[in-house]
PDB file of C-alpha atoms and ligand atoms in Angstrom:
ATOM      1  CA  UNK A   1     114.302 136.988  96.771  1.00 46.00           C
ATOM      2  CA  UNK A   2     116.881 136.037  95.741  1.00 49.00           C
ATOM      3  CA  UNK A   3     119.502 134.574  98.844  1.00 51.00           C
ATOM      4  CA  UNK A   4     123.175 135.294  98.172  1.00 52.00           C
ATOM      5  CA  UNK A   5     123.841 132.853 100.971  1.00 52.00           C
ATOM      6  CA  UNK A   6     121.897 129.889 100.272  1.00 49.00           C
ATOM      7  CA  UNK A   7     124.469 127.148  98.673  1.00 50.00           C
ATOM      8  CA  UNK A   8     122.843 125.635  95.295  1.00 50.00           C
ATOM      9  CA  UNK A   9     124.620 122.828  93.587  1.00 49.00           C
ATOM     10  CA  UNK A  10     125.690 123.584  90.273  1.00 51.00           C
ATOM     11  CA  UNK A  11     123.117 122.258  88.495  1.00 51.00           C
ATOM     12  CA  UNK A  12     119.920 124.021  90.302  1.00 61.00           C
ATOM     13  CA  UNK A  13     118.424 120.262  91.368  1.00 89.00           C
ATOM     14  CA  UNK A  14     118.259 119.180  87.917  1.00 97.00           C
ATOM     15  CA  UNK A  15     118.252 115.427  87.025  1.00 98.00           C
ATOM     16  CA  UNK A  16     121.502 113.966  85.518  1.00 98.00           C
ATOM     17  CA  UNK A  17     119.524 112.258  82.233  1.00 98.00           C
ATOM     18  CA  UNK A  18     116.248 113.615  80.368  1.00 98.00           C
ATOM     19  CA  UNK A  19     114.599 110.080  80.167  1.00 98.00           C
ATOM     20  CA  UNK A  20     111.524 108.631  83.276  1.00 98.00           C
ATOM     21  CA  UNK A  21     110.891 105.509  82.467  1.00 98.00           C
ATOM     22  CA  UNK A  22     108.254 104.614  85.604  1.00 98.00           C
ATOM     23  CA  UNK A  23     106.220 106.971  87.024  1.00 98.00           C
ATOM     24  CA  UNK A  24     101.622 106.884  88.121  1.00 98.00           C
ATOM     25  CA  UNK A  25     101.064 109.696  86.733  1.00 98.00           C
ATOM     26  CA  UNK A  26      98.494 108.617  84.261  1.00 98.00           C
ATOM     27  CA  UNK A  27      95.082 110.372  86.064  1.00 98.00           C
ATOM     28  CA  UNK A  28      92.744 108.334  88.046  1.00 98.00           C
ATOM     29  CA  UNK A  29      93.716 104.229  87.137  1.00 98.00           C
ATOM     30  CA  UNK A  30      96.187 103.426  89.921  1.00 98.00           C
ATOM     31  CA  UNK A  31      97.268 104.793  93.044  1.00 98.00           C
ATOM     32  CA  UNK A  32      98.965 107.566  91.314  1.00 98.00           C
ATOM     33  CA  UNK A  33      97.870 110.645  90.285  1.00 98.00           C
ATOM     34  CA  UNK A  34      94.128 111.356  91.021  1.00 98.00           C
ATOM     35  CA  UNK A  35      93.427 113.535  88.934  1.00 98.00           C
ATOM     36  CA  UNK A  36      94.494 114.761  85.453  1.00 98.00           C
ATOM     37  CA  UNK A  37      94.800 118.324  86.955  1.00 98.00           C
ATOM     38  CA  UNK A  38      97.300 116.594  89.721  1.00 98.00           C
ATOM     39  CA  UNK A  39      98.647 114.571  86.809  1.00 98.00           C
ATOM     40  CA  UNK A  40      99.235 117.884  84.799  1.00 98.00           C
ATOM     41  CA  UNK A  41     100.833 119.642  88.050  1.00 98.00           C
ATOM     42  CA  UNK A  42     103.248 116.375  89.011  1.00 98.00           C
ATOM     43  CA  UNK A  43     104.445 116.934  85.007  1.00 98.00           C
ATOM     44  CA  UNK A  44     105.527 119.855  85.509  1.00 98.00           C
ATOM     45  CA  UNK A  45     107.546 119.295  88.337  1.00 98.00           C
ATOM     46  CA  UNK A  46     109.370 117.029  86.341  1.00 98.00           C
ATOM     47  CA  UNK A  47     109.917 118.781  83.405  1.00 98.00           C
ATOM     48  CA  UNK A  48     111.596 120.958  86.034  1.00 98.00           C
ATOM     49  CA  UNK A  49     114.323 118.411  87.236  1.00 98.00           C
ATOM     50  CA  UNK A  50     115.021 118.128  82.899  1.00 98.00           C
ATOM     51  CA  UNK A  51     113.237 115.500  82.124  1.00 98.00           C
ATOM     52  CA  UNK A  52     112.536 115.577  78.388  1.00 98.00           C
ATOM     53  CA  UNK A  53     110.920 112.656  78.440  1.00 98.00           C
ATOM     54  CA  UNK A  54     108.491 110.088  80.050  1.00 98.00           C
ATOM     55  CA  UNK A  55     107.286 107.079  79.596  1.00 98.00           C
ATOM     56  CA  UNK A  56     104.707 106.756  81.933  1.00 98.00           C
ATOM     57  CA  UNK A  57     103.755 103.441  83.611  1.00 98.00           C
ATOM     58  CA  UNK A  58     100.324 102.331  85.516  1.00 98.00           C
ATOM     59  CA  UNK A  59      99.788 100.066  87.501  1.00 98.00           C
ATOM     60  CA  UNK A  60      98.724  96.483  85.387  1.00 98.00           C
ATOM     61  CA  UNK A  61      98.471  94.369  88.871  1.00 98.00           C
ATOM     62  CA  UNK A  62      95.663  91.924  89.642  1.00 97.00           C
ATOM     63  CA  UNK A  63      92.641  92.374  91.727  1.00 97.00           C
ATOM     64  CA  UNK A  64      94.386  95.692  92.231  1.00 97.00           C
ATOM     65  CA  UNK A  65      94.754  97.683  89.370  1.00 98.00           C
ATOM     66  CA  UNK A  66      93.145  94.997  86.114  1.00 97.00           C
ATOM     67  CA  UNK A  67      94.044  97.694  83.872  1.00 97.00           C
ATOM     68  CA  UNK A  68      93.579  96.543  79.894  1.00 96.00           C
ATOM     69  CA  UNK A  69      95.500  98.309  77.063  1.00 95.00           C
ATOM     70  CA  UNK A  70      92.341 100.200  76.528  1.00 96.00           C
ATOM     71  CA  UNK A  71      92.000 101.691  79.761  1.00 98.00           C
ATOM     72  CA  UNK A  72      95.472 102.551  80.058  1.00 98.00           C
ATOM     73  CA  UNK A  73      95.658 104.087  76.757  1.00 98.00           C
ATOM     74  CA  UNK A  74      92.285 106.374  77.535  1.00 98.00           C
ATOM     75  CA  UNK A  75      94.001 107.759  80.461  1.00 98.00           C
ATOM     76  CA  UNK A  76      96.883 108.251  78.895  1.00 98.00           C
ATOM     77  CA  UNK A  77      94.801 110.032  75.780  1.00 98.00           C
ATOM     78  CA  UNK A  78      93.661 112.713  78.436  1.00 98.00           C
ATOM     79  CA  UNK A  79      96.624 113.234  80.051  1.00 98.00           C
ATOM     80  CA  UNK A  80      98.475 114.159  76.498  1.00 98.00           C
ATOM     81  CA  UNK A  81      95.436 116.274  76.175  1.00 98.00           C
ATOM     82  CA  UNK A  82      95.420 117.871  79.413  1.00 98.00           C
ATOM     83  CA  UNK A  83      99.379 118.578  78.919  1.00 98.00           C
ATOM     84  CA  UNK A  84      99.160 120.356  75.637  1.00 98.00           C
ATOM     85  CA  UNK A  85      96.216 122.462  76.863  1.00 98.00           C
ATOM     86  CA  UNK A  86      98.183 123.373  79.399  1.00 98.00           C
ATOM     87  CA  UNK A  87     101.066 124.331  77.415  1.00 98.00           C
ATOM     88  CA  UNK A  88     103.461 121.778  79.103  1.00 98.00           C
ATOM     89  CA  UNK A  89     106.073 121.118  75.944  1.00 97.00           C
ATOM     90  CA  UNK A  90     107.423 117.571  77.317  1.00 98.00           C
ATOM     91  CA  UNK A  91     107.817 114.348  74.631  1.00 98.00           C
ATOM     92  CA  UNK A  92     105.474 111.648  76.334  1.00 98.00           C
ATOM     93  CA  UNK A  93     104.544 107.694  76.260  1.00 97.00           C
ATOM     94  CA  UNK A  94     103.112 104.833  77.854  1.00 98.00           C
ATOM     95  CA  UNK A  95     103.627 101.744  78.510  1.00 98.00           C
ATOM     96  CA  UNK A  96     102.798  99.596  82.046  1.00 98.00           C
ATOM     97  CA  UNK A  97     104.258  98.288  85.809  1.00 98.00           C
ATOM     98  CA  UNK A  98     102.834  94.587  85.362  1.00 98.00           C
ATOM     99  CA  UNK A  99     103.121  93.122  87.694  1.00 98.00           C
ATOM    100  CA  UNK A 100     104.178  89.014  87.800  1.00 97.00           C
ATOM    101  CA  UNK A 101     101.153  87.510  88.468  1.00 96.00           C
ATOM    102  CA  UNK A 102      98.167  85.015  86.245  1.00 96.00           C
ATOM    103  CA  UNK A 103      96.926  88.071  84.889  1.00 96.00           C
ATOM    104  CA  UNK A 104     100.527  89.282  83.481  1.00 97.00           C
ATOM    105  CA  UNK A 105     100.855  86.046  82.155  1.00 97.00           C
ATOM    106  CA  UNK A 106      97.602  85.892  80.038  1.00 96.00           C
ATOM    107  CA  UNK A 107      98.521  89.459  78.974  1.00 97.00           C
ATOM    108  CA  UNK A 108     101.812  88.418  77.646  1.00 97.00           C
ATOM    109  CA  UNK A 109     100.329  84.803  75.916  1.00 96.00           C
ATOM    110  CA  UNK A 110      97.522  87.337  74.296  1.00 96.00           C
ATOM    111  CA  UNK A 111      99.834  89.824  72.899  1.00 95.00           C
ATOM    112  CA  UNK A 112      98.063  92.494  74.849  1.00 95.00           C
ATOM    113  CA  UNK A 113     101.191  93.635  77.139  1.00 96.00           C
ATOM    114  CA  UNK A 114     103.120  97.054  75.313  1.00 96.00           C
ATOM    115  CA  UNK A 115     106.774  97.334  75.202  1.00 96.00           C
ATOM    116  CA  UNK A 116     108.630  99.731  77.086  1.00 96.00           C
ATOM    117  CA  UNK A 117     110.846 100.860  74.546  1.00 95.00           C
ATOM    118  CA  UNK A 118     112.297  98.836  71.489  1.00 94.00           C
ATOM    119  CA  UNK A 119     111.989  95.375  73.451  1.00 96.00           C
ATOM    120  CA  UNK A 120     112.159  96.339  77.014  1.00 98.00           C
ATOM    121  CA  UNK A 121     109.452  95.818  79.475  1.00 98.00           C
ATOM    122  CA  UNK A 122     108.969  96.929  83.099  1.00 98.00           C
ATOM    123  CA  UNK A 123     108.233  94.601  85.462  1.00 98.00           C
ATOM    124  CA  UNK A 124     107.666  94.366  89.757  1.00 98.00           C
ATOM    125  CA  UNK A 125     107.523  91.946  92.148  1.00 97.00           C
ATOM    126  CA  UNK A 126     105.073  91.063  94.600  1.00 96.00           C
ATOM    127  CA  UNK A 127     106.475  92.923  97.958  1.00 96.00           C
ATOM    128  CA  UNK A 128     105.056  89.908 100.229  1.00 95.00           C
ATOM    129  CA  UNK A 129     107.234  87.412  98.501  1.00 95.00           C
ATOM    130  CA  UNK A 130     109.261  86.643  95.290  1.00 95.00           C
ATOM    131  CA  UNK A 131     106.542  84.752  93.208  1.00 93.00           C
ATOM    132  CA  UNK A 132     107.541  81.456  93.512  1.00 90.00           C
ATOM    133  CA  UNK A 133     107.409  81.245  89.356  1.00 93.00           C
ATOM    134  CA  UNK A 134     109.782  83.689  88.442  1.00 94.00           C
ATOM    135  CA  UNK A 135     112.914  82.088  86.951  1.00 92.00           C
ATOM    136  CA  UNK A 136     110.258  80.221  84.352  1.00 94.00           C
ATOM    137  CA  UNK A 137     108.491  83.580  83.544  1.00 95.00           C
ATOM    138  CA  UNK A 138     111.097  85.402  83.406  1.00 94.00           C
ATOM    139  CA  UNK A 139     112.187  82.968  80.311  1.00 93.00           C
ATOM    140  CA  UNK A 140     108.440  83.240  78.699  1.00 95.00           C
ATOM    141  CA  UNK A 141     109.017  87.124  78.640  1.00 97.00           C
ATOM    142  CA  UNK A 142     112.285  86.633  76.867  1.00 94.00           C
ATOM    143  CA  UNK A 143     110.664  84.174  74.910  1.00 95.00           C
ATOM    144  CA  UNK A 144     108.308  86.479  73.555  1.00 96.00           C
ATOM    145  CA  UNK A 145     110.807  88.916  72.618  1.00 95.00           C
ATOM    146  CA  UNK A 146     111.358  91.722  75.466  1.00 97.00           C
ATOM    147  CA  UNK A 147     114.090  92.099  77.833  1.00 97.00           C
ATOM    148  CA  UNK A 148     112.924  92.261  81.422  1.00 97.00           C
ATOM    149  CA  UNK A 149     113.770  95.092  83.650  1.00 98.00           C
ATOM    150  CA  UNK A 150     112.930  94.220  87.368  1.00 98.00           C
ATOM    151  CA  UNK A 151     111.467  97.990  88.979  1.00 98.00           C
ATOM    152  CA  UNK A 152     113.112  98.249  92.203  1.00 98.00           C
ATOM    153  CA  UNK A 153     115.149  95.457  93.087  1.00 98.00           C
ATOM    154  CA  UNK A 154     116.037  97.252  96.647  1.00 98.00           C
ATOM    155  CA  UNK A 155     112.072  97.627  97.532  1.00 98.00           C
ATOM    156  CA  UNK A 156     111.910  93.676  97.913  1.00 98.00           C
ATOM    157  CA  UNK A 157     112.592  93.005 101.799  1.00 98.00           C
ATOM    158  CA  UNK A 158     112.634  89.462 100.916  1.00 98.00           C
ATOM    159  CA  UNK A 159     115.931  89.685  99.190  1.00 98.00           C
ATOM    160  CA  UNK A 160     117.793  91.430 101.570  1.00 98.00           C
ATOM    161  CA  UNK A 161     119.265  88.138 103.470  1.00 97.00           C
ATOM    162  CA  UNK A 162     119.608  86.266 100.185  1.00 96.00           C
ATOM    163  CA  UNK A 163     121.653  89.252  98.139  1.00 98.00           C
ATOM    164  CA  UNK A 164     122.928  86.398  96.130  1.00 98.00           C
ATOM    165  CA  UNK A 165     119.693  87.090  94.436  1.00 97.00           C
ATOM    166  CA  UNK A 166     120.595  89.905  92.080  1.00 98.00           C
ATOM    167  CA  UNK A 167     123.695  88.205  91.154  1.00 98.00           C
ATOM    168  CA  UNK A 168     121.364  85.635  90.137  1.00 97.00           C
ATOM    169  CA  UNK A 169     118.459  87.642  88.268  1.00 96.00           C
ATOM    170  CA  UNK A 170     121.113  89.827  87.179  1.00 97.00           C
ATOM    171  CA  UNK A 171     123.320  87.541  85.913  1.00 96.00           C
ATOM    172  CA  UNK A 172     120.584  86.419  83.565  1.00 94.00           C
ATOM    173  CA  UNK A 173     119.965  89.580  82.063  1.00 94.00           C
ATOM    174  CA  UNK A 174     117.151  90.562  83.905  1.00 96.00           C
ATOM    175  CA  UNK A 175     117.513  94.296  84.133  1.00 98.00           C
ATOM    176  CA  UNK A 176     117.425  96.378  87.661  1.00 98.00           C
ATOM    177  CA  UNK A 177     115.939  99.678  87.768  1.00 98.00           C
ATOM    178  CA  UNK A 178     116.307 101.524  90.665  1.00 98.00           C
ATOM    179  CA  UNK A 179     114.313 104.439  92.364  1.00 98.00           C
ATOM    180  CA  UNK A 180     115.215 107.760  92.956  1.00 98.00           C
ATOM    181  CA  UNK A 181     113.483 107.296  95.990  1.00 98.00           C
ATOM    182  CA  UNK A 182     114.842 104.585  97.538  1.00 98.00           C
ATOM    183  CA  UNK A 183     118.589 106.389  97.280  1.00 98.00           C
ATOM    184  CA  UNK A 184     117.265 109.592  98.903  1.00 98.00           C
ATOM    185  CA  UNK A 185     115.797 107.366 101.330  1.00 98.00           C
ATOM    186  CA  UNK A 186     111.853 107.873 101.516  1.00 98.00           C
ATOM    187  CA  UNK A 187     111.244 104.444 102.219  1.00 98.00           C
ATOM    188  CA  UNK A 188     114.138 103.540 104.910  1.00 98.00           C
ATOM    189  CA  UNK A 189     117.583 103.114 105.583  1.00 98.00           C
ATOM    190  CA  UNK A 190     117.270  98.983 104.448  1.00 98.00           C
ATOM    191  CA  UNK A 191     116.031 100.158 101.109  1.00 98.00           C
ATOM    192  CA  UNK A 192     118.944 102.941 100.749  1.00 98.00           C
ATOM    193  CA  UNK A 193     121.124 100.838 101.578  1.00 98.00           C
ATOM    194  CA  UNK A 194     120.987  97.751  99.106  1.00 98.00           C
ATOM    195  CA  UNK A 195     120.116 100.634  96.289  1.00 98.00           C
ATOM    196  CA  UNK A 196     123.656 101.439  97.497  1.00 98.00           C
ATOM    197  CA  UNK A 197     124.724  98.182  97.042  1.00 98.00           C
ATOM    198  CA  UNK A 198     123.505  98.066  93.585  1.00 98.00           C
ATOM    199  CA  UNK A 199     125.316 100.783  92.678  1.00 98.00           C
ATOM    200  CA  UNK A 200     128.758  99.342  93.413  1.00 98.00           C
ATOM    201  CA  UNK A 201     127.985  95.955  92.035  1.00 98.00           C
ATOM    202  CA  UNK A 202     127.247  97.697  88.913  1.00 98.00           C
ATOM    203  CA  UNK A 203     124.055  96.756  88.717  1.00 98.00           C
ATOM    204  CA  UNK A 204     121.924  99.601  88.473  1.00 98.00           C
ATOM    205  CA  UNK A 205     121.025  99.426  84.679  1.00 98.00           C
ATOM    206  CA  UNK A 206     117.939 102.277  85.118  1.00 98.00           C
ATOM    207  CA  UNK A 207     117.157 104.843  87.526  1.00 98.00           C
ATOM    208  CA  UNK A 208     113.554 105.711  87.506  1.00 98.00           C
ATOM    209  CA  UNK A 209     110.976 108.656  89.839  1.00 98.00           C
ATOM    210  CA  UNK A 210     107.816 106.075  90.666  1.00 98.00           C
ATOM    211  CA  UNK A 211     106.160 109.106  91.228  1.00 98.00           C
ATOM    212  CA  UNK A 212     102.449 109.078  92.339  1.00 98.00           C
ATOM    213  CA  UNK A 213     102.347 112.008  94.278  1.00 98.00           C
ATOM    214  CA  UNK A 214     103.524 115.179  95.699  1.00 98.00           C
ATOM    215  CA  UNK A 215     105.269 114.100  98.722  1.00 98.00           C
ATOM    216  CA  UNK A 216     107.572 112.495  96.025  1.00 98.00           C
ATOM    217  CA  UNK A 217     108.338 115.483  94.128  1.00 98.00           C
ATOM    218  CA  UNK A 218     109.230 117.185  97.340  1.00 97.00           C
ATOM    219  CA  UNK A 219     111.555 114.470  98.185  1.00 97.00           C
ATOM    220  CA  UNK A 220     113.044 114.430  95.169  1.00 98.00           C
ATOM    221  CA  UNK A 221     113.241 117.865  95.552  1.00 97.00           C
ATOM    222  CA  UNK A 222     115.359 117.553  98.489  1.00 97.00           C
ATOM    223  CA  UNK A 223     117.185 114.983  97.540  1.00 98.00           C
ATOM    224  CA  UNK A 224     118.785 116.846  94.623  1.00 98.00           C
ATOM    225  CA  UNK A 225     120.458 119.408  96.827  1.00 97.00           C
ATOM    226  CA  UNK A 226     122.163 116.429  98.948  1.00 97.00           C
ATOM    227  CA  UNK A 227     125.470 115.101  98.866  1.00 97.00           C
ATOM    228  CA  UNK A 228     124.578 111.885  98.425  1.00 98.00           C
ATOM    229  CA  UNK A 229     122.964 112.789  95.348  1.00 98.00           C
ATOM    230  CA  UNK A 230     126.389 114.368  93.632  1.00 97.00           C
ATOM    231  CA  UNK A 231     127.818 110.494  95.238  1.00 98.00           C
ATOM    232  CA  UNK A 232     125.265 108.607  93.177  1.00 98.00           C
ATOM    233  CA  UNK A 233     125.629 110.677  89.874  1.00 98.00           C
ATOM    234  CA  UNK A 234     129.548 110.333  90.470  1.00 98.00           C
ATOM    235  CA  UNK A 235     129.046 106.769  90.175  1.00 98.00           C
ATOM    236  CA  UNK A 236     125.928 106.322  87.851  1.00 98.00           C
ATOM    237  CA  UNK A 237     126.558 108.723  85.416  1.00 97.00           C
ATOM    238  CA  UNK A 238     127.020 107.954  82.035  1.00 96.00           C
ATOM    239  CA  UNK A 239     126.422 104.283  83.095  1.00 97.00           C
ATOM    240  CA  UNK A 240     122.649 104.438  83.172  1.00 98.00           C
ATOM    241  CA  UNK A 241     120.576 103.911  80.055  1.00 97.00           C
ATOM    242  CA  UNK A 242     117.424 105.463  80.642  1.00 98.00           C
ATOM    243  CA  UNK A 243     118.566 108.230  77.907  1.00 97.00           C
ATOM    244  CA  UNK A 244     118.659 104.989  75.162  1.00 96.00           C
ATOM    245  CA  UNK A 245     115.023 105.571  75.533  1.00 95.00           C
ATOM    246  CA  UNK A 246     114.506 108.770  73.307  1.00 92.00           C
ATOM    247  CA  UNK A 247     113.078 109.156  70.503  1.00 83.00           C
ATOM    248  CA  UNK A 248     110.612 107.643  69.111  1.00 81.00           C
ATOM    249  CA  UNK A 249     110.432 103.654  69.976  1.00 82.00           C
ATOM    250  CA  UNK A 250     112.187 101.103  67.205  1.00 78.00           C
ATOM    251  CA  UNK A 251     109.336  98.814  67.698  1.00 63.00           C
TER     252      UNK A 251
HETATM  253 FE1  FE2 J 301     105.697 101.924  90.571  1.00 82.94          FE
END
């Protein structure tokens, strides 16, 4: 029943951008959605937030999720058919979230990595330690003609006591994608604090849902009704580049 006393934000829990560039809703090939049915449900939620395009990004991680272009393409095809059958009208494309490791370097050398859109490539660090040769690999990525976007820099704990690394990496042209879930406080106080610091420094180039599961949709639903969200939105609206990745990729 309609509640006259509930205070709903002006946009009814909508995002202020319409393109998401990071999620794990391709069924069955990483730690995200386990089934096509769940994938369709999760994408339905994302559409409800006002998202009109999703570039979905399964993990490619050595020893854990050794996804090849063929595996990703096949599973993505199943997702696309499932969405069509369910009548969920939303633009989709696929890429991957590449962990910076030996497998990634091999795929990069073999021309097997798939760009996010245009020249962009979504990469992530290990959570345990910064890759020892990160600068060299970032250089190799750029030599291959890609612009690296570092996924959730606010989640790498080893940067918390040397935040100058954010200045160095961003200063070299590495773009930063912050997770909505970090801003929502889902991973704890520190990632949220660092995410807000990155906003203040003007280093947040993209936002992403990094959606894996139902618990994430519930957290984002809640976040979209908060004052924090309105504050973050004020800082980031018109600054992030998500919606530059609309339409068909130029490459
Ligand atoms: Fe991710």
